[in-house]
mmCIF file of C-alpha atoms in Angstrom:
data_model
loop_
_atom_site.group_PDB
_atom_site.id
_atom_site.type_symbol
_atom_site.label_atom_id
_atom_site.label_comp_id
_atom_site.label_asym_id
_atom_site.label_seq_id
_atom_site.Cartn_x
_atom_site.Cartn_y
_atom_site.Cartn_z
ATOM 1 C CA MET T 1177 115.696 112.962 95.567
ATOM 2 C CA PRO T 1178 113.651 116.031 95.993
ATOM 3 C CA ALA T 1179 114.243 119.457 98.378
ATOM 4 C CA LEU T 1180 110.907 118.393 100.161
ATOM 5 C CA THR T 1181 108.382 115.951 100.347
ATOM 6 C CA VAL T 1182 105.361 116.063 98.459
ATOM 7 C CA LEU T 1183 102.736 115.382 100.036
ATOM 8 C CA THR T 1184 99.757 112.846 99.171
ATOM 9 C CA ASN T 1185 96.056 112.821 99.187
ATOM 10 C CA PRO T 1186 94.623 112.248 101.722
ATOM 11 C CA ASN T 1187 96.498 113.977 103.950
ATOM 12 C CA PRO T 1188 94.447 116.830 105.611
ATOM 13 C CA GLU T 1189 97.280 119.355 104.982
ATOM 14 C CA LEU T 1190 96.299 119.236 101.514
ATOM 15 C CA ARG T 1191 92.991 120.923 102.466
ATOM 16 C CA VAL T 1192 94.270 123.110 104.521
ATOM 17 C CA LEU T 1193 93.930 127.240 103.395
ATOM 18 C CA SER T 1194 96.878 129.138 102.778
ATOM 19 C CA VAL T 1195 97.720 132.423 104.164
ATOM 20 C CA ALA T 1196 98.646 135.422 102.456
ATOM 21 C CA LEU T 1197 102.400 136.838 103.175
ATOM 22 C CA SER T 1198 103.488 140.844 103.644
ATOM 23 C CA SER T 1199 106.007 142.019 101.787
ATOM 24 C CA GLU T 1200 108.238 142.170 104.044
ATOM 25 C CA GLU T 1201 107.652 138.477 105.023
ATOM 26 C CA ILE T 1202 108.695 137.383 101.203
ATOM 27 C CA LEU T 1203 111.795 138.686 101.320
ATOM 28 C CA LEU T 1204 112.349 136.822 104.330
ATOM 29 C CA PRO T 1205 115.253 134.177 104.463
ATOM 30 C CA HIS T 1206 112.832 131.367 105.342
ATOM 31 C CA THR T 1207 110.681 132.678 102.684
ATOM 32 C CA GLN T 1208 113.171 132.832 99.794
ATOM 33 C CA LYS T 1209 114.440 129.252 101.142
ATOM 34 C CA ILE T 1210 111.059 127.708 100.323
ATOM 35 C CA ILE T 1211 110.816 129.070 96.860
ATOM 36 C CA ASP T 1212 114.255 128.066 96.382
ATOM 37 C CA ASP T 1213 113.265 124.102 97.587
ATOM 38 C CA LEU T 1214 110.161 124.345 95.878
ATOM 39 C CA ILE T 1215 111.384 125.319 92.684
ATOM 40 C CA GLU T 1216 114.054 122.343 93.421
ATOM 41 C CA THR T 1217 111.046 120.029 93.675
ATOM 42 C CA MET T 1218 109.152 120.637 91.414
ATOM 43 C CA ARG T 1219 112.328 120.230 88.875
ATOM 44 C CA VAL T 1220 112.702 116.967 90.324
ATOM 45 C CA GLU T 1221 109.167 115.771 90.598
ATOM 46 C CA ASP T 1222 108.784 116.790 86.508
ATOM 47 C CA GLY T 1223 105.904 119.408 87.429
ATOM 48 C CA VAL T 1224 105.185 121.881 85.678
ATOM 49 C CA GLY T 1225 103.733 123.862 88.743
ATOM 50 C CA ILE T 1226 103.189 122.707 92.806
ATOM 51 C CA ALA T 1227 102.137 125.161 95.726
ATOM 52 C CA ALA T 1228 103.627 125.674 98.461
ATOM 53 C CA PRO T 1229 100.665 123.247 100.438
ATOM 54 C CA GLN T 1230 101.791 120.697 98.434
ATOM 55 C CA VAL T 1231 105.122 120.202 100.878
ATOM 56 C CA GLY T 1232 103.229 120.955 103.570
ATOM 57 C CA SER T 1233 103.344 125.229 103.877
ATOM 58 C CA HIS T 1234 100.286 126.930 104.144
ATOM 59 C CA LEU T 1235 101.296 130.449 102.783
ATOM 60 C CA ARG T 1236 100.207 131.453 99.820
ATOM 61 C CA ILE T 1237 102.820 130.754 97.251
ATOM 62 C CA ILE T 1238 102.975 128.886 93.797
ATOM 63 C CA ILE T 1239 105.581 127.776 91.084
ATOM 64 C CA ALA T 1240 104.737 127.876 88.002
ATOM 65 C CA GLU T 1241 106.897 126.969 84.569
ATOM 66 C CA THR T 1242 106.465 129.893 82.365
ATOM 67 C CA PRO T 1243 108.087 130.501 79.472
ATOM 68 C CA HIS T 1244 110.920 132.592 81.374
ATOM 69 C CA GLY T 1245 111.041 129.566 83.706
ATOM 70 C CA ASN T 1246 110.270 128.320 87.001
ATOM 71 C CA GLU T 1247 108.978 131.473 88.516
ATOM 72 C CA ALA T 1248 107.207 132.160 91.865
ATOM 73 C CA PHE T 1249 104.026 133.921 92.564
ATOM 74 C CA ILE T 1250 103.390 134.371 96.090
ATOM 75 C CA ASN T 1251 99.504 136.098 97.004
ATOM 76 C CA PRO T 1252 98.393 135.331 93.419
ATOM 77 C CA VAL T 1253 94.715 136.474 92.854
ATOM 78 C CA ILE T 1254 92.765 135.632 89.627
ATOM 79 C CA THR T 1255 91.653 138.890 88.383
ATOM 80 C CA SER T 1256 89.718 138.310 85.905
ATOM 81 C CA ARG T 1257 88.787 134.964 83.451
ATOM 82 C CA SER T 1258 87.835 134.265 79.984
ATOM 83 C CA VAL T 1259 84.090 133.400 79.580
ATOM 84 C CA ARG T 1260 85.526 130.502 77.164
ATOM 85 C CA LEU T 1261 85.846 127.112 79.128
ATOM 86 C CA ILE T 1262 88.411 124.523 78.312
ATOM 87 C CA ASN T 1263 88.646 120.549 78.941
ATOM 88 C CA SER T 1264 91.704 120.272 80.706
ATOM 89 C CA ILE T 1265 93.388 116.732 81.125
ATOM 90 C CA GLU T 1266 94.613 117.409 84.441
ATOM 91 C CA GLY T 1267 96.728 115.389 86.980
ATOM 92 C CA CYS T 1268 99.187 116.241 90.110
ATOM 93 C CA LEU T 1269 102.170 115.458 91.801
ATOM 94 C CA SER T 1270 99.893 115.218 95.468
ATOM 95 C CA VAL T 1271 97.312 112.860 93.642
ATOM 96 C CA PRO T 1272 99.765 110.368 91.952
ATOM 97 C CA GLY T 1273 98.387 108.109 89.112
ATOM 98 C CA MET T 1274 95.185 110.153 88.505
ATOM 99 C CA SER T 1275 94.348 112.165 85.666
ATOM 100 C CA GLY T 1276 90.605 114.010 84.913
ATOM 101 C CA THR T 1277 88.725 116.173 82.790
ATOM 102 C CA VAL T 1278 88.831 119.382 84.430
ATOM 103 C CA LYS T 1279 86.371 122.243 82.885
ATOM 104 C CA ARG T 1280 88.914 125.580 83.118
ATOM 105 C CA ASN T 1281 88.595 129.258 81.287
ATOM 106 C CA SER T 1282 91.317 129.181 78.540
ATOM 107 C CA SER T 1283 92.880 132.842 80.041
ATOM 108 C CA VAL T 1284 92.848 134.140 83.662
ATOM 109 C CA LYS T 1285 94.458 137.229 84.149
ATOM 110 C CA VAL T 1286 96.718 137.021 87.881
ATOM 111 C CA THR T 1287 98.088 139.682 90.272
ATOM 112 C CA ALA T 1288 100.898 138.561 92.294
ATOM 113 C CA GLN T 1289 104.040 139.312 93.734
ATOM 114 C CA ASP T 1290 107.197 138.131 92.642
ATOM 115 C CA ARG T 1291 110.209 136.952 94.869
ATOM 116 C CA THR T 1292 111.145 140.408 95.599
ATOM 117 C CA GLY T 1293 107.699 141.244 96.648
ATOM 118 C CA LYS T 1294 107.257 143.394 93.669
ATOM 119 C CA THR T 1295 103.520 143.286 91.908
ATOM 120 C CA VAL T 1296 103.002 141.716 88.741
ATOM 121 C CA ASP T 1297 100.079 141.411 86.258
ATOM 122 C CA LEU T 1298 99.749 138.929 83.955
ATOM 123 C CA LYS T 1299 97.688 137.346 80.966
ATOM 124 C CA ALA T 1300 97.998 133.185 80.973
ATOM 125 C CA ASN T 1301 96.567 131.447 78.116
ATOM 126 C CA GLY T 1302 96.430 127.864 77.357
ATOM 127 C CA LEU T 1303 98.748 125.386 79.493
ATOM 128 C CA LEU T 1304 100.081 128.510 81.791
ATOM 129 C CA SER T 1305 96.286 129.380 82.672
ATOM 130 C CA ILE T 1306 95.340 126.184 84.006
ATOM 131 C CA ILE T 1307 98.649 125.930 85.786
ATOM 132 C CA PHE T 1308 97.363 129.485 87.763
ATOM 133 C CA GLN T 1309 93.790 127.901 88.212
ATOM 134 C CA HIS T 1310 95.071 124.311 89.150
ATOM 135 C CA GLU T 1311 97.649 125.774 91.840
ATOM 136 C CA ILE T 1312 95.701 128.594 93.091
ATOM 137 C CA ASP T 1313 93.135 125.780 93.490
ATOM 138 C CA HIS T 1314 95.587 124.066 96.218
ATOM 139 C CA LEU T 1315 96.041 127.471 98.313
ATOM 140 C CA ASP T 1316 91.825 127.346 98.633
ATOM 141 C CA GLY T 1317 92.610 123.531 99.651
ATOM 142 C CA ILE T 1318 90.675 122.464 96.341
ATOM 143 C CA LEU T 1319 92.420 119.345 94.298
ATOM 144 C CA PHE T 1320 91.834 118.609 90.375
ATOM 145 C CA ILE T 1321 89.748 115.897 91.533
ATOM 146 C CA ASP T 1322 86.884 118.218 93.496
ATOM 147 C CA ARG T 1323 86.814 119.788 89.925
ATOM 148 C CA ALA T 1324 86.866 116.692 87.789
ATOM 149 C CA GLU T 1325 84.240 115.228 85.858
ATOM 150 C CA LYS T 1326 85.815 112.262 85.516
ATOM 151 C CA VAL T 1327 88.620 110.486 87.503
ATOM 152 C CA VAL T 1328 90.733 107.496 85.709
ATOM 153 C CA THR T 1329 93.867 105.544 87.070
ATOM 154 C CA ASP T 1330 96.901 107.374 84.871
ATOM 155 C CA VAL T 1331 100.271 107.379 84.132
ATOM 156 C CA LYS T 1332 102.557 109.952 85.952
ATOM 157 C CA SER T 1333 100.957 113.204 85.345
ATOM 158 C CA ARG T 1334 102.795 117.060 85.207
ATOM 159 C CA LEU T 1335 100.584 119.095 87.406
#
């Protein structure tokens, strides 16, 4: 059983804008527990990304599967995007049984804070780029179905 319950569309909580955390708030035990619970929930649900709003927490926290493992990114901001767009076939833990084609930037640069409050800058390509774009959309109350050109009924998805 997942550590937290994943909210599913059309739950209005998925449309609420998330709020940024201060460096001090990131270090609070409550915030660290949310991060741990998000990582565990993503693992149990077999996802590659999850955002705090998907479990009813309106904090600007996402978890992404990276080459270094499942990492937390707090207050993530896309600072630049590639001109090149790719078609991404996406699904979502909050929109079970559906997938859709979304045009996404092939690479993005992201600035965020890690779970210790340290600022991190990274460039993401391919799947990681899509994960960042998809999960940051969640922080702004946007679901992939809002951006998809076509949505179809599908098998379990991982984003």
